[in-house]
Coordinates of N, CA and C in Angstrom, one line a residue:
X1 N -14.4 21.8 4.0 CA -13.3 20.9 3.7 C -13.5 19.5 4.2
X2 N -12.8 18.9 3.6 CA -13.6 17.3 3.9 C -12.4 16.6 5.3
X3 N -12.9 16.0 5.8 CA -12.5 15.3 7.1 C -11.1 14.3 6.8
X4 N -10.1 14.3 7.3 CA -9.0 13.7 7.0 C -9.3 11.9 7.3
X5 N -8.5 11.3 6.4 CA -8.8 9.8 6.7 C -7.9 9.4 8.1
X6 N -8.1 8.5 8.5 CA -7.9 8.1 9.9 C -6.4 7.7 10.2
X7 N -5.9 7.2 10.5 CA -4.2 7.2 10.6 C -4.2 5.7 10.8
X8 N -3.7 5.0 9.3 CA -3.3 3.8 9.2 C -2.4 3.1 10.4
X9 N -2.8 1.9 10.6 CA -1.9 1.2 11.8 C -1.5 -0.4 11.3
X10 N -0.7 -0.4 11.2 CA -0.4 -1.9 10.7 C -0.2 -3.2 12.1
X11 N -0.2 -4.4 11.8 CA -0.5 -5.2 12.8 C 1.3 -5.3 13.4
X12 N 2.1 -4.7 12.7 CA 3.0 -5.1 12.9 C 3.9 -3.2 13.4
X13 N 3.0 -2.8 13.5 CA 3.1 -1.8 14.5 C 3.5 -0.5 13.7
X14 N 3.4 -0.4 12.0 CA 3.8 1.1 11.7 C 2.4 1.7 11.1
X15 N 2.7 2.7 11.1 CA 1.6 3.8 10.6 C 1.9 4.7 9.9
X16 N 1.3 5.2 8.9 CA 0.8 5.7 8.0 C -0.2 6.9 7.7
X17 N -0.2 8.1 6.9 CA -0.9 8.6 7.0 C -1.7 8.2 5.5
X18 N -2.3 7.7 5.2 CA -3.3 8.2 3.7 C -4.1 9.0 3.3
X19 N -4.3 9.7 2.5 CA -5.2 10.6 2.8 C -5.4 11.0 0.6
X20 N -6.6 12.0 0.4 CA -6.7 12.4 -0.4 C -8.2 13.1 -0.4
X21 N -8.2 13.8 -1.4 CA -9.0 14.9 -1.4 C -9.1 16.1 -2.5
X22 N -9.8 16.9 -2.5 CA -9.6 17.9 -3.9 C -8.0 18.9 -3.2
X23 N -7.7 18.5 -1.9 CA -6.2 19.4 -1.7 C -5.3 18.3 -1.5
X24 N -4.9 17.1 -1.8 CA -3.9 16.4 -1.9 C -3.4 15.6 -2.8
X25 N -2.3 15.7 -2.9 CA -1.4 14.9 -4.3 C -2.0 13.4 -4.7
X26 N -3.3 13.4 -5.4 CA -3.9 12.2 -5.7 C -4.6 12.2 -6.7
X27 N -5.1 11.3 -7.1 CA -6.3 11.4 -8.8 C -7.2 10.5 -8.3
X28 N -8.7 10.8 -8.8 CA -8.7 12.1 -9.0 C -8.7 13.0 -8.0
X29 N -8.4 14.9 -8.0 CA -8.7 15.8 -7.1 C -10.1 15.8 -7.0
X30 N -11.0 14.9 -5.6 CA -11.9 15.2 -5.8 C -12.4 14.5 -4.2
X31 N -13.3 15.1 -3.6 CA -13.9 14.7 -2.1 C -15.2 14.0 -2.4
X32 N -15.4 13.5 -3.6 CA -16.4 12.3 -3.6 C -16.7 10.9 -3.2
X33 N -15.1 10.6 -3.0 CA -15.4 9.5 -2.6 C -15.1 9.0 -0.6
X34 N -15.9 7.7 -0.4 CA -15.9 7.9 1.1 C -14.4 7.4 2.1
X35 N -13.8 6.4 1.5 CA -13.1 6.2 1.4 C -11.6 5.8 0.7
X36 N -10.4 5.7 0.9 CA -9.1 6.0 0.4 C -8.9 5.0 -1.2
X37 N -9.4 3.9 -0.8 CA -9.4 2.8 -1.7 C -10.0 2.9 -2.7
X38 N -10.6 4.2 -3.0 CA -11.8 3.9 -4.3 C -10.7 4.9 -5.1
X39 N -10.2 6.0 -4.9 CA -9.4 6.3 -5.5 C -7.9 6.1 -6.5
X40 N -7.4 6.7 -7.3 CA -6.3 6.2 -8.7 C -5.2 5.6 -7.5
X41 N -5.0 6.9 -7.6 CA -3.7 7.6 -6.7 C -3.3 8.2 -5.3
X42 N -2.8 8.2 -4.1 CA -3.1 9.1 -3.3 C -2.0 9.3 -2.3
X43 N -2.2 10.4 -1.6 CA -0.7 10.9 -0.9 C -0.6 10.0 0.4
X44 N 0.6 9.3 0.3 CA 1.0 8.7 1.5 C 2.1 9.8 2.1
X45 N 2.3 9.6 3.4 CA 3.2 10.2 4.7 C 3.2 9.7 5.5
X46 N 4.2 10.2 6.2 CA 4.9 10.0 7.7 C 4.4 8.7 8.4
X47 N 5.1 7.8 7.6 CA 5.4 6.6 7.8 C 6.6 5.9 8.6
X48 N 6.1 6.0 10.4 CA 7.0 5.5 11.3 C 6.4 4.0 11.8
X49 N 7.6 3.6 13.0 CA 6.9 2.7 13.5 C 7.8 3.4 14.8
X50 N 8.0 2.3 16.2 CA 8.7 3.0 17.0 C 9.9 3.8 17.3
X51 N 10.8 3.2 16.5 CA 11.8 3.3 16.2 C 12.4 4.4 15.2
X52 N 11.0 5.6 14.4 CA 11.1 6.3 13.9 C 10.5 6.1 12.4
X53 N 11.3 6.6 11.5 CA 10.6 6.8 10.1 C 10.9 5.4 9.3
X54 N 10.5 4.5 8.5 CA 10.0 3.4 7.9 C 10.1 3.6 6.4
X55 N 10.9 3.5 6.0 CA 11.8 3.6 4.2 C 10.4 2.8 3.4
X56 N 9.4 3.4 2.7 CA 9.1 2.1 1.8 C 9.6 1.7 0.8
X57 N 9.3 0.2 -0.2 CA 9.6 -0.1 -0.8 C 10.5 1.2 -2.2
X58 N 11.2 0.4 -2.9 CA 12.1 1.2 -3.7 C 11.1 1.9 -4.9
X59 N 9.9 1.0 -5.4 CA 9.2 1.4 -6.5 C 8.6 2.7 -5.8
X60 N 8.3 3.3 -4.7 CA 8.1 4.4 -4.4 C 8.8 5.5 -4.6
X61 N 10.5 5.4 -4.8 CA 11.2 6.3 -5.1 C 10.6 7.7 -6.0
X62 N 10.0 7.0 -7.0 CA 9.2 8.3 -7.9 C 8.0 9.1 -7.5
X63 N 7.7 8.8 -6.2 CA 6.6 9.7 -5.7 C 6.9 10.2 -5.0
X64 N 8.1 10.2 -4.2 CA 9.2 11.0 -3.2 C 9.0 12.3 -3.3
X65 N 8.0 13.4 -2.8 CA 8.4 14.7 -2.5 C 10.0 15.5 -2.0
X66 N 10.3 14.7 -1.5 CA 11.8 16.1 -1.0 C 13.2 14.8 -1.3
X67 N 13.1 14.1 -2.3 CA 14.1 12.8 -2.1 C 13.7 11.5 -1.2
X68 N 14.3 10.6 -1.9 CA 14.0 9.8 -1.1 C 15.5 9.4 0.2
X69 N 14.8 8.6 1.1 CA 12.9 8.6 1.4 C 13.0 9.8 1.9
X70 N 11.4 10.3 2.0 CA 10.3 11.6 2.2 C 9.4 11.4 3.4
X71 N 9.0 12.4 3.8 CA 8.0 12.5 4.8 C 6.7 12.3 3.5
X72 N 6.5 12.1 2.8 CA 5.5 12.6 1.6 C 5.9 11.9 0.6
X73 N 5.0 11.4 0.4 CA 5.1 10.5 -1.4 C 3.6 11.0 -1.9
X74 N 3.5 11.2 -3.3 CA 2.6 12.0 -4.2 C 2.2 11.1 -5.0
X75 N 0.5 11.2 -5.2 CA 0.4 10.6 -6.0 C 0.7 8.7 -6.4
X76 N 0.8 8.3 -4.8 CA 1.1 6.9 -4.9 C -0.1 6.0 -5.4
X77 N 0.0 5.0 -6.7 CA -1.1 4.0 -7.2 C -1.5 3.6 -5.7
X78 N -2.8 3.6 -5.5 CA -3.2 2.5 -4.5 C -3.1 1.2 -4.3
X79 N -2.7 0.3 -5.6 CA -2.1 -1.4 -5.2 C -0.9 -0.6 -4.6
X80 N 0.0 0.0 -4.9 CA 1.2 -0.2 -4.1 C 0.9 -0.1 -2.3
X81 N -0.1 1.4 -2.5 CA -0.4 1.3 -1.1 C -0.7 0.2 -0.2
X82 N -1.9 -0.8 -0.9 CA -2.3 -2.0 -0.6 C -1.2 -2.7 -0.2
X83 N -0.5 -3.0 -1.2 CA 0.5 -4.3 -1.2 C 1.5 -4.0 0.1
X84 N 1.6 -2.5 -0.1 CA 2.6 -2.1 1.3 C 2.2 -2.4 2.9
X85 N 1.3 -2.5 2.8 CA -0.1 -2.7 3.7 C 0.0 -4.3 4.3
X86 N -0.1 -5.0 2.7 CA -0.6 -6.7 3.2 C 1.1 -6.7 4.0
X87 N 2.2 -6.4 3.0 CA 3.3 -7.3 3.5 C 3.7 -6.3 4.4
X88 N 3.4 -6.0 5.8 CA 3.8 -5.8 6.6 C 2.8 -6.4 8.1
X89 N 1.7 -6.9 7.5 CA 1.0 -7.8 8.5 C -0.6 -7.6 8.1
X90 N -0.6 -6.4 7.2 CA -2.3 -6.4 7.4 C -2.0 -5.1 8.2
X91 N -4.0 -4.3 8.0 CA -3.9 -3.8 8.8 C -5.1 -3.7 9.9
X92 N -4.2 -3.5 11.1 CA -5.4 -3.7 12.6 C -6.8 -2.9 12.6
X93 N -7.5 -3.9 13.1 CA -9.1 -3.7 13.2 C -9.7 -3.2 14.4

């Protein structure tokens, strides 16, 4: 099984999990590639900052596993992931 991607951290203090793989809600199903960004689609989670869990944008509502907001969004385009990314500061290096 292929090694989980690393736990996003934004400069502005929330985190993210991204991940994908031939076992997570993403396109393609597949462990070929090395990193998150080369792929369509891919499963975002548990997106807090200190203060607890972090609502994202509304255009996510459709990838919402259990209602929104979710511990789990399926299947999220990667610009969205990106864009969610830039407008919260970037993320730390």
């Amino acid at each position: 099984m292929k090694e989980l991607y690393k736990q996003v951290v934004l400069k502005n203090k929330i985190t993210l999990s991204v991940q994908a793989s031939a076992f997570h809600y993403c396109t393609p199903r597949t462990d070929e590639f090395k990193n998150w960004e080369s792929y369509d689609t891919v499963e975002v989670g548990f997106i807090v900052n200190g203060e607890g869990h972090v609502t994202p944008p509304e255009e996510w509502r459709d990838y919402a596993e259990d209602g929104f907001p979710s511990d789990v969004y399926a299947r999220v385009p990667v610009q969205l992931v990106i864009d969610f990314i830039k407008s919260n500061g970037g993320e730390m290096k």
